Short mmCIF file of C-alpha atoms in Angstrom, two decimals:
data_model
loop_
_atom_site.label_atom_id
_atom_site.label_comp_id
_atom_site.label_asym_id
_atom_site.label_seq_id
_atom_site.Cartn_x
_atom_site.Cartn_y
_atom_site.Cartn_z
CA MET W 8 -26.98 -20.41 -18.17
CA GLU W 9 -26.18 -17.79 -20.74
CA ARG W 10 -24.20 -14.94 -19.22
CA GLU W 11 -23.55 -11.52 -20.66
CA ARG W 12 -20.04 -11.24 -22.01
CA LEU W 13 -19.62 -7.71 -20.65
CA TYR W 14 -20.85 -6.17 -17.45
CA ARG W 15 -20.67 -2.71 -15.95
CA THR W 16 -20.07 -1.94 -12.32
CA GLU W 17 -19.01 0.72 -9.90
CA ALA W 18 -15.97 -0.22 -7.86
CA LEU W 19 -13.52 0.88 -5.21
CA ILE W 20 -9.93 -0.19 -5.76
CA LEU W 21 -8.59 -1.65 -2.55
CA HIS W 22 -5.38 -3.37 -3.46
CA ARG W 23 -3.43 -4.22 -6.57
CA SER W 24 -0.41 -6.20 -7.52
CA ASP W 25 1.77 -6.40 -10.59
CA PHE W 26 0.90 -9.21 -12.93
CA GLY W 27 2.76 -10.40 -16.02
CA GLU W 28 4.62 -7.96 -18.24
CA ALA W 29 2.63 -4.76 -17.87
CA ASP W 30 -0.65 -5.82 -16.24
CA ARG W 31 -2.05 -5.36 -12.78
CA LEU W 32 -4.38 -7.50 -10.77
CA LEU W 33 -6.93 -5.29 -8.99
CA HIS W 34 -8.83 -6.22 -5.86
CA VAL W 35 -12.01 -4.18 -6.05
CA LEU W 36 -15.16 -3.89 -3.98
CA THR W 37 -18.41 -3.50 -5.88
CA PRO W 38 -21.92 -2.83 -4.60
CA HIS W 39 -23.66 -5.83 -6.16
CA LEU W 40 -20.96 -8.32 -7.09
CA GLY W 41 -19.00 -8.23 -3.86
CA ARG W 42 -15.23 -8.23 -3.84
CA LEU W 43 -13.64 -9.15 -7.18
CA ARG W 44 -10.21 -9.67 -8.60
CA LEU W 45 -9.94 -8.14 -12.04
CA LEU W 46 -7.12 -8.01 -14.52
CA ALA W 47 -6.25 -4.57 -15.90
CA LYS W 48 -4.12 -5.17 -18.96
CA GLY W 49 -1.23 -2.94 -19.92
CA VAL W 50 -1.82 -0.37 -17.17
CA ARG W 51 1.82 -0.21 -16.12
CA LYS W 52 2.74 1.31 -19.47
CA LEU W 53 2.87 5.10 -19.53
CA SER W 54 0.89 5.09 -22.74
CA SER W 55 -1.99 3.20 -21.14
CA ARG W 56 -5.27 5.08 -21.36
CA LYS W 57 -6.67 3.17 -18.42
CA ALA W 58 -3.73 3.61 -16.03
CA GLY W 59 -4.82 6.88 -14.45
CA HIS W 60 -8.36 5.59 -14.05
CA VAL W 61 -7.49 2.52 -11.99
CA GLU W 62 -5.35 4.13 -9.29
CA LEU W 63 -5.39 2.67 -5.83
CA PHE W 64 -8.20 3.92 -3.53
CA SER W 65 -10.21 5.51 -6.30
CA HIS W 66 -13.91 5.21 -6.99
CA VAL W 67 -14.39 4.12 -10.59
CA ASN W 68 -16.89 2.95 -13.14
CA LEU W 69 -15.72 -0.20 -14.91
CA LEU W 70 -16.73 -2.09 -17.98
CA VAL W 71 -15.55 -5.64 -17.46
CA ALA W 72 -15.28 -8.53 -19.91
CA ARG W 73 -15.63 -12.06 -18.62
CA GLY W 74 -12.41 -14.01 -18.97
CA SER W 75 -11.44 -17.58 -18.28
CA THR W 76 -9.28 -17.09 -15.18
CA PHE W 77 -9.83 -13.44 -14.39
CA ASP W 78 -12.39 -11.01 -15.68
CA ILE W 79 -10.69 -8.24 -17.61
CA VAL W 80 -11.20 -4.50 -17.27
CA SER W 81 -12.02 -3.23 -20.73
CA GLN W 82 -12.91 0.38 -19.89
CA ALA W 83 -12.41 2.44 -16.78
CA GLU W 84 -13.69 5.87 -15.83
CA LEU W 85 -12.55 7.69 -12.74
CA LEU W 86 -15.45 8.97 -10.60
CA GLU W 87 -13.55 10.21 -7.55
CA PRO W 88 -9.77 9.97 -7.12
CA PHE W 89 -9.72 10.86 -3.37
CA ARG W 90 -6.63 12.92 -3.94
CA THR W 91 -6.08 13.83 -0.29
CA LEU W 92 -5.26 10.18 0.32
CA HIS W 93 -2.47 10.47 -2.20
CA ASP W 94 -1.00 13.59 -0.63
CA ASN W 95 -1.20 12.74 3.06
CA LEU W 96 0.81 9.83 4.36
CA GLU W 97 -1.13 9.35 7.62
CA ARG W 98 -4.48 9.28 5.87
CA ALA W 99 -3.04 7.01 3.18
CA SER W 100 -1.74 4.55 5.76
CA MET W 101 -5.24 4.33 7.25
CA THR W 102 -6.76 3.70 3.85
CA TYR W 103 -4.34 0.82 3.25
CA TYR W 104 -5.66 -0.63 6.49
CA VAL W 105 -9.29 -0.20 5.40
CA GLY W 106 -8.42 -2.04 2.17
CA GLU W 107 -6.75 -4.87 4.03
CA LEU W 108 -9.64 -5.26 6.48
CA ILE W 109 -12.13 -5.63 3.63
CA VAL W 110 -9.96 -8.15 1.81
CA ARG W 111 -9.68 -10.18 5.02
CA LEU W 112 -13.27 -9.83 6.20
CA THR W 113 -15.00 -10.70 2.93
CA GLU W 114 -15.05 -13.60 0.53
CA GLU W 115 -14.84 -13.04 -3.20
CA GLN W 116 -18.16 -12.50 -4.99
CA ASP W 117 -20.06 -12.21 -1.75
CA GLU W 118 -22.50 -9.37 -2.35
CA ASN W 119 -22.48 -6.78 0.42
CA ALA W 120 -23.86 -3.46 -0.79
CA PRO W 121 -23.94 -1.79 2.67
CA LEU W 122 -20.24 -2.57 3.08
CA PHE W 123 -19.52 -0.95 -0.29
CA TYR W 124 -21.33 2.23 0.68
CA LEU W 125 -19.70 2.24 4.11
CA THR W 126 -16.28 1.94 2.49
CA LEU W 127 -17.04 4.64 -0.06
CA ALA W 128 -18.14 6.96 2.74
CA THR W 129 -15.07 6.02 4.78
CA PHE W 130 -12.69 6.93 1.95
CA ASP W 131 -14.40 10.30 1.78
CA ARG W 132 -14.22 10.72 5.57
CA LEU W 133 -10.54 9.77 5.63
CA CYS W 134 -10.02 12.64 3.17
CA THR W 135 -12.09 15.25 4.92
CA ALA W 136 -12.66 14.32 8.57
CA ARG W 137 -11.10 16.51 11.23
CA ASP W 138 -10.07 13.36 13.09
CA PRO W 139 -9.48 10.60 10.53
CA LEU W 140 -8.75 8.09 13.31
CA LEU W 141 -12.31 8.48 14.52
CA ALA W 142 -13.52 7.69 11.01
CA LEU W 143 -11.30 4.62 11.07
CA ARG W 144 -12.76 3.39 14.37
CA TYR W 145 -16.27 3.99 13.04
CA PHE W 146 -15.39 1.97 9.96
CA GLU W 147 -13.92 -0.90 11.99
CA LEU W 148 -17.02 -1.27 14.15
CA HIS W 149 -19.45 -1.11 11.26
CA ALA W 150 -17.42 -3.26 8.89
CA LEU W 151 -17.27 -5.93 11.61
CA GLU W 152 -21.02 -5.67 11.97
CA LEU W 153 -21.62 -5.96 8.21
CA ALA W 154 -19.34 -8.99 8.07
CA GLY W 155 -21.36 -10.61 10.83
CA TYR W 156 -19.26 -9.81 13.89
CA ARG W 157 -21.18 -7.12 15.70
CA PRO W 158 -19.76 -6.83 19.21
CA GLN W 159 -22.37 -7.04 21.98
CA LEU W 160 -22.20 -3.80 23.94
CA HIS W 161 -25.51 -3.73 25.79
CA PHE W 162 -25.91 -7.05 27.59
CA CYS W 163 -23.41 -9.18 29.47
CA VAL W 164 -22.34 -11.98 27.11
CA VAL W 165 -22.50 -14.52 29.95
CA CYS W 166 -25.62 -13.70 31.97
CA GLN W 167 -27.48 -11.68 29.29
CA ARG W 168 -28.35 -9.01 31.85
CA ARG W 169 -28.28 -5.36 30.95
CA ILE W 170 -24.85 -3.84 31.59
CA GLU W 171 -24.75 -1.46 34.57
CA PRO W 172 -23.23 1.99 34.06
CA VAL W 173 -20.03 1.17 35.94
CA ALA W 174 -16.58 -0.03 34.93
CA ASN W 175 -17.06 -3.35 33.09
CA PHE W 176 -15.01 -5.80 31.04
CA PHE W 177 -14.68 -6.80 27.41
CA SER W 178 -13.83 -10.17 26.00
CA ALA W 179 -12.74 -10.53 22.38
CA SER W 180 -13.29 -14.29 22.38
CA MET W 181 -16.88 -13.92 23.67
CA GLY W 182 -17.50 -10.98 21.34
CA GLY W 183 -18.80 -8.47 23.83
CA VAL W 184 -18.97 -6.89 27.25
CA LEU W 185 -19.01 -8.71 30.57
CA CYS W 186 -20.43 -7.52 33.85
CA SER W 187 -18.12 -7.53 36.86
CA HIS W 188 -19.74 -10.75 38.20
CA HIS W 189 -18.70 -12.81 35.20
CA LYS W 190 -15.31 -11.46 34.24
CA GLY W 191 -13.70 -14.36 36.12
CA GLN W 192 -15.40 -16.94 33.88
CA VAL W 193 -13.69 -15.73 30.73
CA GLU W 194 -9.97 -15.67 30.10
CA GLN W 195 -8.33 -12.46 28.96
CA ALA W 196 -11.22 -10.18 29.78
CA MET W 197 -10.01 -6.60 29.44
CA PRO W 198 -11.20 -3.84 31.72
CA LEU W 199 -13.52 -1.41 29.95
CA THR W 200 -14.13 2.05 31.34
CA LEU W 201 -17.62 3.50 31.32
CA HIS W 202 -16.46 6.31 29.03
CA ALA W 203 -15.11 3.91 26.43
CA LEU W 204 -18.28 1.82 26.57
CA LYS W 205 -20.41 4.90 26.01
CA VAL W 206 -18.32 5.98 23.04
CA LEU W 207 -18.41 2.49 21.53
CA ARG W 208 -22.19 2.29 21.90
CA HIS W 209 -22.56 5.75 20.43
CA MET W 210 -20.42 4.71 17.45
CA GLN W 211 -22.32 1.47 16.98
CA THR W 212 -25.79 2.99 17.02
CA GLN W 213 -25.49 6.56 15.78
CA PRO W 214 -24.94 7.83 12.24
CA TRP W 215 -21.49 9.22 11.40
CA GLU W 216 -22.60 12.86 11.69
CA GLN W 217 -23.32 12.24 15.39
CA VAL W 218 -19.96 10.51 15.83
CA ALA W 219 -17.89 13.09 13.95
CA VAL W 220 -18.62 15.73 16.59
CA LEU W 221 -16.98 13.65 19.34
CA ARG W 222 -13.65 14.84 20.65
CA LEU W 223 -11.81 12.03 22.39
CA ASN W 224 -8.72 12.55 24.47
CA SER W 225 -5.78 10.38 23.49
CA ASN W 226 -6.11 7.96 26.44
CA LEU W 227 -9.73 7.22 25.71
CA HIS W 228 -9.01 6.84 22.00
CA MET W 229 -6.12 4.50 22.79
CA GLU W 230 -8.38 2.34 24.98
CA ILE W 231 -10.96 2.06 22.21
CA GLU W 232 -8.32 1.37 19.58
CA THR W 233 -6.70 -1.40 21.62
CA LEU W 234 -10.05 -2.98 22.34
CA VAL W 235 -11.42 -2.90 18.78
CA GLN W 236 -8.15 -4.05 17.26
CA GLY W 237 -7.89 -6.86 19.79
CA PHE W 238 -11.34 -7.95 18.65
CA ILE W 239 -10.29 -7.74 15.00
CA VAL W 240 -7.21 -9.87 15.65
CA HIS W 241 -9.50 -12.43 17.28
CA VAL W 242 -11.93 -12.43 14.34
CA LEU W 243 -9.24 -12.59 11.64
CA GLU W 244 -6.97 -14.85 13.70
CA ARG W 245 -4.09 -12.63 12.66
CA GLN W 246 -2.76 -9.12 13.03
CA PRO W 247 -3.56 -7.03 9.93
CA LYS W 248 -0.19 -6.19 8.34
CA SER W 249 -0.92 -2.55 7.59
CA VAL W 250 -1.46 -1.70 11.26
CA GLU W 251 2.30 -1.80 11.79
CA PHE W 252 2.78 1.02 9.28
CA ILE W 253 0.20 3.26 11.00
CA HIS W 254 1.94 2.66 14.32
CA ARG W 255 5.36 3.31 12.88
CA LEU W 256 4.33 6.65 11.37
CA ARG W 257 2.81 7.65 14.68
CA ARG W 258 5.96 6.64 16.55
CA GLU W 259 8.23 8.54 14.17
CA LEU W 260 6.04 11.61 14.30
CA ARG W 261 6.15 11.54 18.09
CA GLU W 262 9.94 11.13 18.08
CA ASN W 263 10.31 14.02 15.65
CA SER W 264 8.13 16.34 17.68
CA LEU W 265 10.12 15.40 20.80
CA LYS W 266 13.33 16.21 18.95
CA GLU W 267 11.91 19.54 17.83
CA GLN W 268 10.86 20.40 21.35
CA LEU W 269 14.31 19.52 22.60
CA HIS W 270 15.78 21.68 19.87
CA LYS W 271 13.52 24.58 20.82
CA THR W 272 14.27 24.39 24.52
CA ARG W 273 17.97 24.17 23.74
CA ASN W 274 17.71 27.26 21.51
CA THR W 275 15.80 29.22 24.10
CA THR W 276 18.30 28.36 26.84
CA GLN W 277 21.11 29.40 24.52
CA GLU W 278 19.34 32.68 23.85
CA GLY W 279 18.93 33.09 27.58
CA VAL W 280 22.67 32.68 28.06
CA SER W 281 23.54 35.16 25.33
CA LEU W 282 21.16 37.72 26.81
CA MET Q 26 5.37 -44.74 -17.86
CA GLN Q 27 7.75 -41.84 -18.27
CA VAL Q 28 7.39 -40.40 -21.75
CA LEU Q 29 10.07 -37.70 -21.49
CA VAL Q 30 13.62 -38.54 -20.53
CA GLU Q 31 14.79 -37.07 -17.26
CA PRO Q 32 16.99 -34.13 -18.53
CA VAL Q 33 14.20 -32.87 -20.77
CA ALA Q 34 11.55 -33.17 -18.08
CA ARG Q 35 13.83 -31.47 -15.59
CA LEU Q 36 14.50 -28.43 -17.78
CA ILE Q 37 10.81 -28.09 -18.59
CA GLU Q 38 10.09 -28.13 -14.88
CA GLU Q 39 12.78 -25.53 -14.12
CA LEU Q 40 11.81 -23.13 -16.91
CA SER Q 41 8.15 -23.27 -16.04
CA ARG Q 42 8.97 -21.73 -12.66
CA LEU Q 43 9.92 -18.47 -14.39
CA PRO Q 44 7.33 -15.69 -14.34
CA GLY Q 45 5.03 -15.71 -17.34
CA ILE Q 46 6.13 -19.15 -18.51
CA GLY Q 47 3.73 -22.05 -18.21
CA PRO Q 48 4.34 -25.74 -18.93
CA LYS Q 49 3.49 -25.39 -22.64
CA THR Q 50 5.81 -22.45 -23.31
CA SER Q 51 8.46 -24.17 -21.26
CA ALA Q 52 8.24 -27.37 -23.34
CA ARG Q 53 8.44 -25.33 -26.55
CA LEU Q 54 11.63 -23.59 -25.33
CA VAL Q 55 13.19 -26.88 -24.26
CA PHE Q 56 12.56 -28.51 -27.64
CA TYR Q 57 13.97 -25.46 -29.36
CA LEU Q 58 17.13 -25.77 -27.24
CA LEU Q 59 17.36 -29.50 -28.00
CA ARG Q 60 17.72 -28.67 -31.69
CA ALA Q 61 19.86 -25.54 -31.23
CA PRO Q 62 23.63 -25.62 -31.87
CA ALA Q 63 25.73 -26.68 -28.89
CA GLU Q 64 27.50 -23.27 -28.60
CA GLN Q 65 24.19 -21.46 -28.20
CA VAL Q 66 23.04 -23.80 -25.45
CA TYR Q 67 26.35 -23.59 -23.58
CA ALA Q 68 26.36 -19.80 -23.94
CA LEU Q 69 22.95 -19.71 -22.29
CA ALA Q 70 24.11 -22.00 -19.50
CA ASP Q 71 27.21 -19.85 -18.91
CA ALA Q 72 25.17 -16.68 -18.93
CA LEU Q 73 22.88 -18.14 -16.28
CA ARG Q 74 25.83 -19.18 -14.12
CA ASP Q 75 27.51 -15.78 -14.45
CA LEU Q 76 24.28 -14.04 -13.60
CA ARG Q 77 24.37 -15.72 -10.24
CA ASP Q 78 28.12 -15.71 -9.57
CA ARG Q 79 29.28 -12.37 -10.93
CA THR Q 80 26.59 -9.91 -9.90
CA HIS Q 81 25.96 -8.32 -6.54
CA PHE Q 82 24.42 -5.17 -5.20
CA CYS Q 83 26.59 -2.06 -5.17
CA SER Q 84 27.35 -1.31 -1.53
CA VAL Q 85 26.77 2.41 -2.13
CA CYS Q 86 23.70 2.71 -4.34
CA PHE Q 87 22.35 -0.89 -4.30
CA ASN Q 88 22.16 -1.06 -8.06
CA ILE Q 89 23.07 -4.42 -9.61
CA THR Q 90 26.74 -4.52 -10.54
CA ASP Q 91 29.67 -6.83 -11.27
CA VAL Q 92 32.22 -4.58 -9.50
CA ASP Q 93 31.70 -2.95 -6.14
CA PRO Q 94 31.18 0.05 -5.96
CA CYS Q 95 29.39 0.13 -9.31
CA ALA Q 96 30.61 1.95 -12.44
CA ILE Q 97 28.25 4.89 -11.87
CA CYS Q 98 29.27 5.38 -8.23
CA VAL Q 99 33.01 5.56 -9.08
CA ASP Q 100 32.70 7.55 -12.33
CA PRO Q 101 34.65 10.83 -11.72
CA GLU Q 102 32.62 12.55 -14.45
CA ARG Q 103 29.37 12.31 -12.54
CA ASP Q 104 27.92 15.00 -10.33
CA ARG Q 105 28.22 13.64 -6.78
CA SER Q 106 26.00 16.30 -5.26
CA ILE Q 107 22.76 14.92 -6.73
CA ILE Q 108 21.20 11.58 -5.88
CA CYS Q 109 18.24 10.19 -7.77
CA VAL Q 110 16.19 7.68 -5.76
CA VAL Q 111 14.45 4.97 -7.80
CA GLU Q 112 12.43 1.86 -7.00
CA GLU Q 113 14.18 -0.76 -9.14
CA PRO Q 114 17.46 -1.24 -11.04
CA LEU Q 115 15.48 -1.12 -14.28
CA ASP Q 116 14.47 2.45 -13.43
CA VAL Q 117 18.16 3.43 -13.42
CA LEU Q 118 18.33 2.13 -16.97
CA ALA Q 119 15.27 4.14 -17.94
CA ILE Q 120 16.69 7.37 -16.51
CA GLU Q 121 20.11 6.74 -18.06
CA ARG Q 122 18.41 6.44 -21.45
CA THR Q 123 17.19 10.04 -21.18
CA ARG Q 124 20.86 11.26 -21.17
CA GLU Q 125 19.57 14.21 -19.13
CA TYR Q 126 20.93 13.10 -15.79
CA ARG Q 127 24.57 13.07 -14.68
CA GLY Q 128 24.25 12.49 -10.95
CA LEU Q 129 24.27 9.37 -8.79
CA TYR Q 130 21.52 6.89 -7.98
CA HIS Q 131 20.04 5.12 -5.02
CA VAL Q 132 17.95 1.99 -5.58
CA LEU Q 133 15.32 1.20 -2.95
CA HIS Q 134 14.40 -2.27 -4.26
CA GLY Q 135 10.66 -1.92 -3.92
CA THR Q 136 7.98 0.36 -2.54
CA LEU Q 137 6.18 0.58 0.76
CA SER Q 138 3.26 -1.79 0.74
CA PRO Q 139 1.57 -1.86 4.14
CA ILE Q 140 -0.99 -4.41 3.03
CA GLU Q 141 1.76 -6.89 2.15
CA GLY Q 142 3.70 -6.00 5.27
CA ILE Q 143 6.54 -4.29 3.39
CA GLY Q 144 7.68 -1.47 5.64
CA PRO Q 145 10.52 1.08 5.54
CA ASP Q 146 12.98 -1.42 7.00
CA ASP Q 147 12.50 -3.78 4.06
CA LEU Q 148 13.71 -1.11 1.62
CA HIS Q 149 17.13 0.56 1.41
CA ILE Q 150 15.87 3.77 2.97
CA ALA Q 151 18.10 3.90 6.04
CA ASP Q 152 21.16 3.40 3.78
CA LEU Q 153 20.41 6.67 1.99
CA LEU Q 154 20.83 8.91 5.04
CA PRO Q 155 24.60 8.42 5.59
CA ARG Q 156 25.19 9.06 1.87
CA LEU Q 157 24.02 12.67 2.30
CA LYS Q 158 27.06 13.41 4.43
CA ALA Q 159 29.65 12.08 1.96
CA ASP Q 160 32.89 13.96 1.09
CA VAL Q 161 31.08 15.95 -1.55
CA PRO Q 162 27.94 17.17 0.26
CA VAL Q 163 24.69 16.28 -1.45
CA ARG Q 164 22.57 19.29 -2.29
CA GLU Q 165 19.65 17.63 -4.00
CA VAL Q 166 17.77 14.33 -3.75
CA ILE Q 167 15.44 13.62 -6.65
CA ILE Q 168 12.69 11.22 -5.71
CA ALA Q 169 11.89 9.26 -8.86
CA THR Q 170 9.54 6.59 -7.53
CA ASN Q 171 6.65 5.62 -9.79
CA PRO Q 172 3.80 8.14 -10.07
CA ASN Q 173 1.25 5.76 -8.57
CA MET Q 174 -0.14 5.43 -5.06
CA GLU Q 175 2.56 3.02 -3.87
CA GLY Q 176 5.36 5.19 -5.27
CA GLU Q 177 3.68 8.32 -3.92
CA ALA Q 178 3.45 6.89 -0.40
CA THR Q 179 7.10 5.88 -0.57
CA ALA Q 180 8.05 9.37 -1.79
CA MET Q 181 6.11 11.04 1.02
CA TYR Q 182 7.72 8.80 3.61
CA LEU Q 183 11.17 9.41 2.15
CA ALA Q 184 10.66 13.18 2.09
CA ARG Q 185 9.69 13.02 5.74
CA ARG Q 186 12.80 11.08 6.68
CA LEU Q 187 15.00 13.50 4.73
CA ALA Q 188 13.35 16.61 6.15
CA GLY Q 189 15.68 18.49 8.46
CA THR Q 190 18.83 17.33 6.68
CA GLY Q 191 18.97 20.62 4.79
CA VAL Q 192 19.08 18.82 1.44
CA LYS Q 193 16.77 20.02 -1.32
CA ILE Q 194 14.19 17.32 -2.05
CA THR Q 195 12.52 17.23 -5.44
CA ARG Q 196 10.00 14.93 -7.09
CA LEU Q 197 9.76 14.09 -10.80
CA ALA Q 198 7.09 16.16 -12.53
CA ARG Q 199 3.81 14.53 -13.42
CA GLY Q 200 1.94 15.29 -16.58
CA LEU Q 201 0.89 14.09 -19.98
CA PRO Q 202 2.80 11.37 -21.80
CA VAL Q 203 4.33 12.19 -25.16
CA GLY Q 204 2.05 11.00 -27.96
CA GLY Q 205 -0.95 10.96 -25.64
CA ASP Q 206 -4.46 12.17 -26.18
CA LEU Q 207 -6.05 14.78 -23.90
CA GLU Q 208 -9.49 13.25 -23.98
CA TYR Q 209 -8.18 10.00 -22.52
CA ALA Q 210 -6.26 11.64 -19.68
CA ASP Q 211 -7.67 11.15 -16.19
CA GLN Q 212 -8.54 14.15 -13.98
CA VAL Q 213 -5.53 13.78 -11.72
CA THR Q 214 -2.91 13.65 -14.47
CA LEU Q 215 -4.51 16.47 -16.42
CA GLY Q 216 -4.89 18.51 -13.22
CA ARG Q 217 -1.24 18.08 -12.36
CA ALA Q 218 -0.22 18.88 -15.91
CA LEU Q 219 -2.17 22.14 -15.63
CA VAL Q 220 -0.58 23.02 -12.30
CA GLY Q 221 2.89 22.23 -13.64
CA ARG Q 222 2.46 24.03 -16.99
CA GLN Q 223 5.51 25.81 -18.36
CA ALA Q 224 6.02 29.03 -20.29
CA MET Q 225 6.70 28.53 -24.01
CA GLU Q 226 10.02 29.88 -25.12
#
């Protein structure tokens, strides 16, 4: 079959690694060609005209030439750089995780246009959302669904009966909720509060605008995070590496704020003494 | 049937493990060395051996050196109150070439890469903190990681760790490369060049 030597595509740059003398290998997600690995030649040189256009996490237009091992980026045009991601470490750490999830959940050249548009929207939400973690949870649930792992949240995965509005259970290995009668039949079923179930269902079925207005307290968010990430670990059969970085930043931030509080209270007591 | 004698085959095999060298290039190099004068071949062998035996990381700045601490760290002429943080030893070389900098260095040996599982503990970040309280107090840390996402994330993390130490933290300016062409500049670079514009004297 005769193939065009050049093709044009939109792409999101998810991951990249140094390659050869001054080249980079880009992992990109495209709407109609799936996930690709493309070679961007010479982009580590300062004089490269392409370099600024193939930054990590940007939305770009590419002109690609077919090559023998890798296809080669011949022109690149930046559509949206998502600059907030470059200036905010927390939001950047989440985007790394989004990139890793896609690389792990998809096969190369497996077309998945909805996943592309979900990811594009997620990058934008990670820049602008009031609560970027919520956007991350929304992405996790929907990316799982688009990769074929939609968790069952409405019927018990054992007896197929509609879940009652009480405290239930969730099993990652069965891929969904369990009613209280059948939790004993599955190992490692986690308790699932009614609140968390409601939020998860809301996230699974409603558009983002309806989800963005939610305000979750930290306990509820933690429950949802643990549950969804447990499910992801089960699906991928491994812990995504970038999760550790998100956790570490959170831990350090918490330690710092504790230190500051301690500092403040110490200062105020000192002032009290001097008065 | 073995066509190549063992020493030749072995060197081809060893050289082809180097980055950017495949079996063909490797064979070409080996046959060049076969015909080269003995001194040249032995010089190469010695250089390889010395590379391994006589270099280590400087215990202060983690640059590659043959004496510890390295020549830059012990140089009395250098300004000990400024530390420039770079990703790789080659970056030290690049900054030295500018002849604009007379302070000390700190080499991180990489950048944060969450997706590959490279976290702050895999870089020499923790080793930088005690250096700030040396005999000559440090007043400025210049973060000179690469101006790309990975370098930017590392810089932001570093700035956060250094916050509260009272040391001035600066970042290399970003802008247009010398000999560049405005129409080929991306929005981000051009935007930053505009923000960081300077008065003409």
